[in-house]
GROMACS .gro file of C-alpha atoms in nm:
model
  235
    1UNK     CA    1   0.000   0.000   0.000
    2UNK     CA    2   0.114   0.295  -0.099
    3UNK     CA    3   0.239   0.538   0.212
    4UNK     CA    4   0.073   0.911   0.233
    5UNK     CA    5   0.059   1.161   0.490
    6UNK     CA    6  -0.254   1.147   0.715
    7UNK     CA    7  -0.399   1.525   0.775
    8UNK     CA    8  -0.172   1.738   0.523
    9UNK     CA    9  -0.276   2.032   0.622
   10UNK     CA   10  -0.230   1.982   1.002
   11UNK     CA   11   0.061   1.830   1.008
   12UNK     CA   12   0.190   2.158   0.795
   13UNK     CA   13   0.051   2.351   1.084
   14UNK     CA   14   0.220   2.161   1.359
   15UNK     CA   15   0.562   2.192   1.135
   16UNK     CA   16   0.525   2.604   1.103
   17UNK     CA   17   0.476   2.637   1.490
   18UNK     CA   18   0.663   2.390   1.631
   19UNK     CA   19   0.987   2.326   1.371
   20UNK     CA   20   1.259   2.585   1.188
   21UNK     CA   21   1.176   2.404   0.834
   22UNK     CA   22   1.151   2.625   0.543
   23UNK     CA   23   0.822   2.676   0.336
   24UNK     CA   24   0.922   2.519   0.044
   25UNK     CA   25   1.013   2.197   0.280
   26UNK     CA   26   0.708   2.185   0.453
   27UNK     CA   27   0.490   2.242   0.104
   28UNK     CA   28   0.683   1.902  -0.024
   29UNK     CA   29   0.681   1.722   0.278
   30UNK     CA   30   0.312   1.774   0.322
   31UNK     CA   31   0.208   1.819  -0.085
   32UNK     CA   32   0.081   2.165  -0.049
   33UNK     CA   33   0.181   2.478  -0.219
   34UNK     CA   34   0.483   2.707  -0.092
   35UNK     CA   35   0.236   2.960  -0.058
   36UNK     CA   36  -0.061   2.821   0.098
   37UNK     CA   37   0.210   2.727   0.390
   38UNK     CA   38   0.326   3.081   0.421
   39UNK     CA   39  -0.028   3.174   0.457
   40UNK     CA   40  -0.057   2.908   0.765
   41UNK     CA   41   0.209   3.073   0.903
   42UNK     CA   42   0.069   3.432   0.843
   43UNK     CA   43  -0.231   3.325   0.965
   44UNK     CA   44  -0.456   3.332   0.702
   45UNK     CA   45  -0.525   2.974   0.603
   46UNK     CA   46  -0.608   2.683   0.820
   47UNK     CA   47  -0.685   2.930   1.123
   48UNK     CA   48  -0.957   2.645   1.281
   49UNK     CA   49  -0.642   2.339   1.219
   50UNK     CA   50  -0.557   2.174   1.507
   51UNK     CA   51  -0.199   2.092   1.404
   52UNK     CA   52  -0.066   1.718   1.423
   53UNK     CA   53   0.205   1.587   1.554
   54UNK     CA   54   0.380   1.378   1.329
   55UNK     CA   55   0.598   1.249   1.520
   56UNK     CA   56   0.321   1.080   1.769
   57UNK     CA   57   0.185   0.998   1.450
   58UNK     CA   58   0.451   0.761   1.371
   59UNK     CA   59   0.534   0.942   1.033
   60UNK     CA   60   0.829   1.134   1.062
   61UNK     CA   61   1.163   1.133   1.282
   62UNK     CA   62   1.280   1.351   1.506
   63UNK     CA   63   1.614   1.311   1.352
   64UNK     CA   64   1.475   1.343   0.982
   65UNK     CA   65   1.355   1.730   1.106
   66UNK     CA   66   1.671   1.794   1.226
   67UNK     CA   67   1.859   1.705   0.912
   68UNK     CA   68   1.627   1.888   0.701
   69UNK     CA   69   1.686   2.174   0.934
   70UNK     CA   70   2.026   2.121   0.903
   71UNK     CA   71   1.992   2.149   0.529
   72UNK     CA   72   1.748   2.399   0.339
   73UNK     CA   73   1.796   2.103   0.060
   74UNK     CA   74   1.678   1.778   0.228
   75UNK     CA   75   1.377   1.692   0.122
   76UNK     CA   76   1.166   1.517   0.471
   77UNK     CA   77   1.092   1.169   0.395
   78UNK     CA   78   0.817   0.962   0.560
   79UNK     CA   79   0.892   0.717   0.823
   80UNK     CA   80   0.858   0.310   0.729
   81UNK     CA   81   0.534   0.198   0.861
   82UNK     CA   82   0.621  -0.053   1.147
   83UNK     CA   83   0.284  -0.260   1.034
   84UNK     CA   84   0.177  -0.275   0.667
   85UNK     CA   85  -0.146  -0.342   0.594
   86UNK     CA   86  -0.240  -0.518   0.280
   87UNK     CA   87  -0.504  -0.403   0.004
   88UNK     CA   88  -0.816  -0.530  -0.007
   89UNK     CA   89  -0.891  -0.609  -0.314
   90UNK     CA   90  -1.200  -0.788  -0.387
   91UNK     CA   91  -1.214  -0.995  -0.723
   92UNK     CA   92  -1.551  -1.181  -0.843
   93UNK     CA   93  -1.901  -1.174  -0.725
   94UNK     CA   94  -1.965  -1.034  -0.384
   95UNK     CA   95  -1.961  -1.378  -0.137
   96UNK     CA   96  -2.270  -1.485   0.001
   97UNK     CA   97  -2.284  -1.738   0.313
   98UNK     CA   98  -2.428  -2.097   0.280
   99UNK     CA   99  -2.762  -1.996   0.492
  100UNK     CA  100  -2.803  -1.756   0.241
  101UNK     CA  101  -2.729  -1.903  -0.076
  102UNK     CA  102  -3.118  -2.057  -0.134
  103UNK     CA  103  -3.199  -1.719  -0.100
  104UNK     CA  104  -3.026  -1.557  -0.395
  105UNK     CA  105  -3.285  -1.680  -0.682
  106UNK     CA  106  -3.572  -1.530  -0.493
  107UNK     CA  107  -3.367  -1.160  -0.464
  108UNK     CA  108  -3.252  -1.219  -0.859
  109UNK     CA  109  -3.648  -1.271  -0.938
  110UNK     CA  110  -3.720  -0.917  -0.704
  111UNK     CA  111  -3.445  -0.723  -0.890
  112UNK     CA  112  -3.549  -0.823  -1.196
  113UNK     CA  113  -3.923  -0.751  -1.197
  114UNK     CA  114  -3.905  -0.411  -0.956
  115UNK     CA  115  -3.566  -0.308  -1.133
  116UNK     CA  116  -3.538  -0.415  -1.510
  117UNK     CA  117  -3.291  -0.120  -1.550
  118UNK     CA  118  -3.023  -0.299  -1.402
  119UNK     CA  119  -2.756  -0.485  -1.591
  120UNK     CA  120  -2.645  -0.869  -1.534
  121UNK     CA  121  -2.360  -0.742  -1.381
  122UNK     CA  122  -2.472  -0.491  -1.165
  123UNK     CA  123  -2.709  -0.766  -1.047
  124UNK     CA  124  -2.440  -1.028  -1.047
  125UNK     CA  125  -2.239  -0.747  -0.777
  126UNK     CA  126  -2.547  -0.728  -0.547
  127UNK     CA  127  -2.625  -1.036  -0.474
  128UNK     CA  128  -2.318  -1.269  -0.548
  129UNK     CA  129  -2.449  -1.488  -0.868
  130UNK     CA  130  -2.355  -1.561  -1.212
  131UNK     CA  131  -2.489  -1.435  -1.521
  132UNK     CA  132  -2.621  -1.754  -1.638
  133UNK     CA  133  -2.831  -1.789  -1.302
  134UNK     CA  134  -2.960  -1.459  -1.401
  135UNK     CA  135  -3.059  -1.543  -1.773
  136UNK     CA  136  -3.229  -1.854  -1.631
  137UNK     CA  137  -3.455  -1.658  -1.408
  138UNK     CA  138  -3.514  -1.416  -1.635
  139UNK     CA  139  -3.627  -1.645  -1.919
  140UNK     CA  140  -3.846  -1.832  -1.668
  141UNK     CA  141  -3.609  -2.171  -1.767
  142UNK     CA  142  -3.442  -2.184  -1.387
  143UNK     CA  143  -3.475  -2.531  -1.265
  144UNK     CA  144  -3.671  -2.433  -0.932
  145UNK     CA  145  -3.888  -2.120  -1.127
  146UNK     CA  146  -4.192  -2.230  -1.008
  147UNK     CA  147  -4.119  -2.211  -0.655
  148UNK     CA  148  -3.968  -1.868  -0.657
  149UNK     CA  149  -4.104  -1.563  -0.503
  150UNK     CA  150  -3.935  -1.210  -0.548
  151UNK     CA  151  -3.808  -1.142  -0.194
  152UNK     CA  152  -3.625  -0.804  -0.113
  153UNK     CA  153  -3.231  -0.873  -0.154
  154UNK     CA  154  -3.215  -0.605   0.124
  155UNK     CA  155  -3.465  -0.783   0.375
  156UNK     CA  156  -3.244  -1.095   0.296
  157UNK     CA  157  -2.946  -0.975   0.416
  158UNK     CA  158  -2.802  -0.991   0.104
  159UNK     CA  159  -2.662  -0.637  -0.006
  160UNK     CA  160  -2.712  -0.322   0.209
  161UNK     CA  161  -2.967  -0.011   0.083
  162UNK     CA  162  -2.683   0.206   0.009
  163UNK     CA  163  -2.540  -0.051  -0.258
  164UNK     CA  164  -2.879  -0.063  -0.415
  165UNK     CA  165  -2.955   0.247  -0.422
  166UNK     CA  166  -2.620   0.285  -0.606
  167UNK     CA  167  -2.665   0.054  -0.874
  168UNK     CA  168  -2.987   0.187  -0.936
  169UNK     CA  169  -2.842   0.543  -0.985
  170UNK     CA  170  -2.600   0.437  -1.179
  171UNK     CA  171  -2.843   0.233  -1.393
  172UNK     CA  172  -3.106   0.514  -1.440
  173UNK     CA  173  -2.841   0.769  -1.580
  174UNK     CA  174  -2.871   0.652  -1.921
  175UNK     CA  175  -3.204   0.586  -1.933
  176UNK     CA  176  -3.411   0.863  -2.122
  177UNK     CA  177  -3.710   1.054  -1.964
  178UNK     CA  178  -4.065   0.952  -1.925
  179UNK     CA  179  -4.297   0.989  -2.235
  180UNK     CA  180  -4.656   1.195  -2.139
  181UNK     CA  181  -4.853   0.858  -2.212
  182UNK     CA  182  -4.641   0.670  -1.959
  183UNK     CA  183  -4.702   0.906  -1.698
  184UNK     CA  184  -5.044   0.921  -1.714
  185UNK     CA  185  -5.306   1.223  -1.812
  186UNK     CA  186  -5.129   1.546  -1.720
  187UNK     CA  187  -5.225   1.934  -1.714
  188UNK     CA  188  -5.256   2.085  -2.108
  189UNK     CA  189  -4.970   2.296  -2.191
  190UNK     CA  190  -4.999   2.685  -2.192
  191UNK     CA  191  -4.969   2.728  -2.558
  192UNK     CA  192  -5.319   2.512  -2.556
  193UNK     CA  193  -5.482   2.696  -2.304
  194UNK     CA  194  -5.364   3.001  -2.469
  195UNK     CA  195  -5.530   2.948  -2.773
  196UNK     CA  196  -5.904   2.877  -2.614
  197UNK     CA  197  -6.210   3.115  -2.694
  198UNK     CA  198  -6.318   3.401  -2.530
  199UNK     CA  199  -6.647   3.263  -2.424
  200UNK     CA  200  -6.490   2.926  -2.338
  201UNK     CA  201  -6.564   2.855  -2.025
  202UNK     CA  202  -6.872   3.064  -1.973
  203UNK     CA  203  -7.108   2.841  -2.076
  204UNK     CA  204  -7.180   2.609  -1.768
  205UNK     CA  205  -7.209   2.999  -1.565
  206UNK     CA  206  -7.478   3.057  -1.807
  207UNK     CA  207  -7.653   2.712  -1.750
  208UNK     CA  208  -7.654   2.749  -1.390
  209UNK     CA  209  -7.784   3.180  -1.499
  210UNK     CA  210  -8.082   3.019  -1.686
  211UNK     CA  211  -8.148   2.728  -1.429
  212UNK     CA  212  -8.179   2.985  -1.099
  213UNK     CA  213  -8.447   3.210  -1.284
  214UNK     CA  214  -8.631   2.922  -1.375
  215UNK     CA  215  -8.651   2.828  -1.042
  216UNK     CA  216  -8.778   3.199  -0.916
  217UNK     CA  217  -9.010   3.153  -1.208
  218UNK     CA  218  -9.163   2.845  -1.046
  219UNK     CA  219  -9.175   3.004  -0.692
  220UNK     CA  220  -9.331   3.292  -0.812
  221UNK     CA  221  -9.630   3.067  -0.978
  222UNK     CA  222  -9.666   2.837  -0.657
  223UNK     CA  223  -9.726   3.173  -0.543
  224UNK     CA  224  -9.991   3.324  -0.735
  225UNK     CA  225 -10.183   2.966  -0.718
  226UNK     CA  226 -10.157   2.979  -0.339
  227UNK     CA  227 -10.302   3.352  -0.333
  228UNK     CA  228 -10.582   3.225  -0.571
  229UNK     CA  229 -10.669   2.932  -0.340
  230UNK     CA  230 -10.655   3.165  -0.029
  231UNK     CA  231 -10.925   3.409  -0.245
  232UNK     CA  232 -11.141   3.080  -0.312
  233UNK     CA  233 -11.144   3.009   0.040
  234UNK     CA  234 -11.301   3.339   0.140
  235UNK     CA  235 -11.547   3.320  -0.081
   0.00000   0.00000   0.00000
């Protein structure tokens, strides 16, 4: 693994307050420029740094800052590591335990149907399978089809949201937008609206116009035929 400096720009304030190295020493050692140090030491930049020590840190020698002190020249060198860690490098499909193998079809067959934007391989990363297991279920022509169900590869245990919701992201970027008829009836456009009538509109306020004198016209009659009824009675 390849060695860099933890906390650049701290450690470059711990060197300007605590150490006699020049700018251009410090802006090597810690991969910054010559002036962005001198502002650290003007007090510019890096005002809220905590500086770290790298010597607690394990990264640099007290006798390599003295040398370099020494000599405006020397270049400061990081200190070996005194344990190396080795990369991580993870070839293949993701490994899925034994208890959970059974389970894989089942998250394949939930991808699939609620996700058909994803590739094989993106698949293939989720849940730990091989493309031919994925062709299988997706063709219907896996030996056990009839007994899947689509099961949530999350709720199995089998990738984590976050990954999902990655290789969904990444899946959706090159697909294009939405047409109107697949998202349903939507609002007309202004340009339509735009180009409507005067009078449009109007018409249902002069239905309901028409319909409310028609019924004064009938209470005014019920009227009239009481009144008449009233005069009959007197008589």
């Amino acid at each position: 693994m390849a060695q860099t400096l933890l906390m650049p720009k701290a450690t470059a304030v711990w060197l300007v307050d605590n150490t006699a190295l020049s700018f251009d020493q410090i802006a090597q050692f810690c991969k910054l420029h010559p002036l962005e140090v001198k502002a650290i030491a003007d007090g510019e930049a890096a005002q809220g740094i905590k500086g770290l020590d790298p010597i607690a840190t394990g990264q640099l020698s007290r006798d390599e800052i003295v040398k370099a002190e020494k000599d405006p020249n020397h270049k400061l060198k990081l200190s070996e590591p005194k344990v190396r860690v080795p990369d991580s490098k993870r070839r293949g499909p993701r490994y899925t335990p034994v208890s959970k193998r059974q389970d894989r079809p089942n998250a394949i067959l939930w991808l699939v149907r609620n996700h058909p934007e994803l590739k094989d391989a993106q698949i293939s990363r989720l849940v730990g399978t091989t493309k031919s297991t994925i062709e299988q279920i997706r063709e219907r022509t896996h030996w056990n089809s009839t007994n899947l169900a689509p099961m949530d590869p999350v709720t199995l245990g089998l990738c984590s949201q976050i990954d999902l919701d990655l290789e969904v992201e990444k899946a959706s970027k090159g697909r294009p937008l939405p047409t109107a008829a697949e998202l349903g009836a939507t609002l007309q456009s202004t340009s339509e609206t735009e180009n409507l009538p005067f009078g449009y509109g109007r018409e249902e306020e002069k239905e309901k116009e028409i319909d409310a004198n028609a019924v004064f016209a009938k209470l005014q009659s019920l009227k009239s035929d009481r009144r008449n009824d009233d005069e009959d009675d007197q008589y």
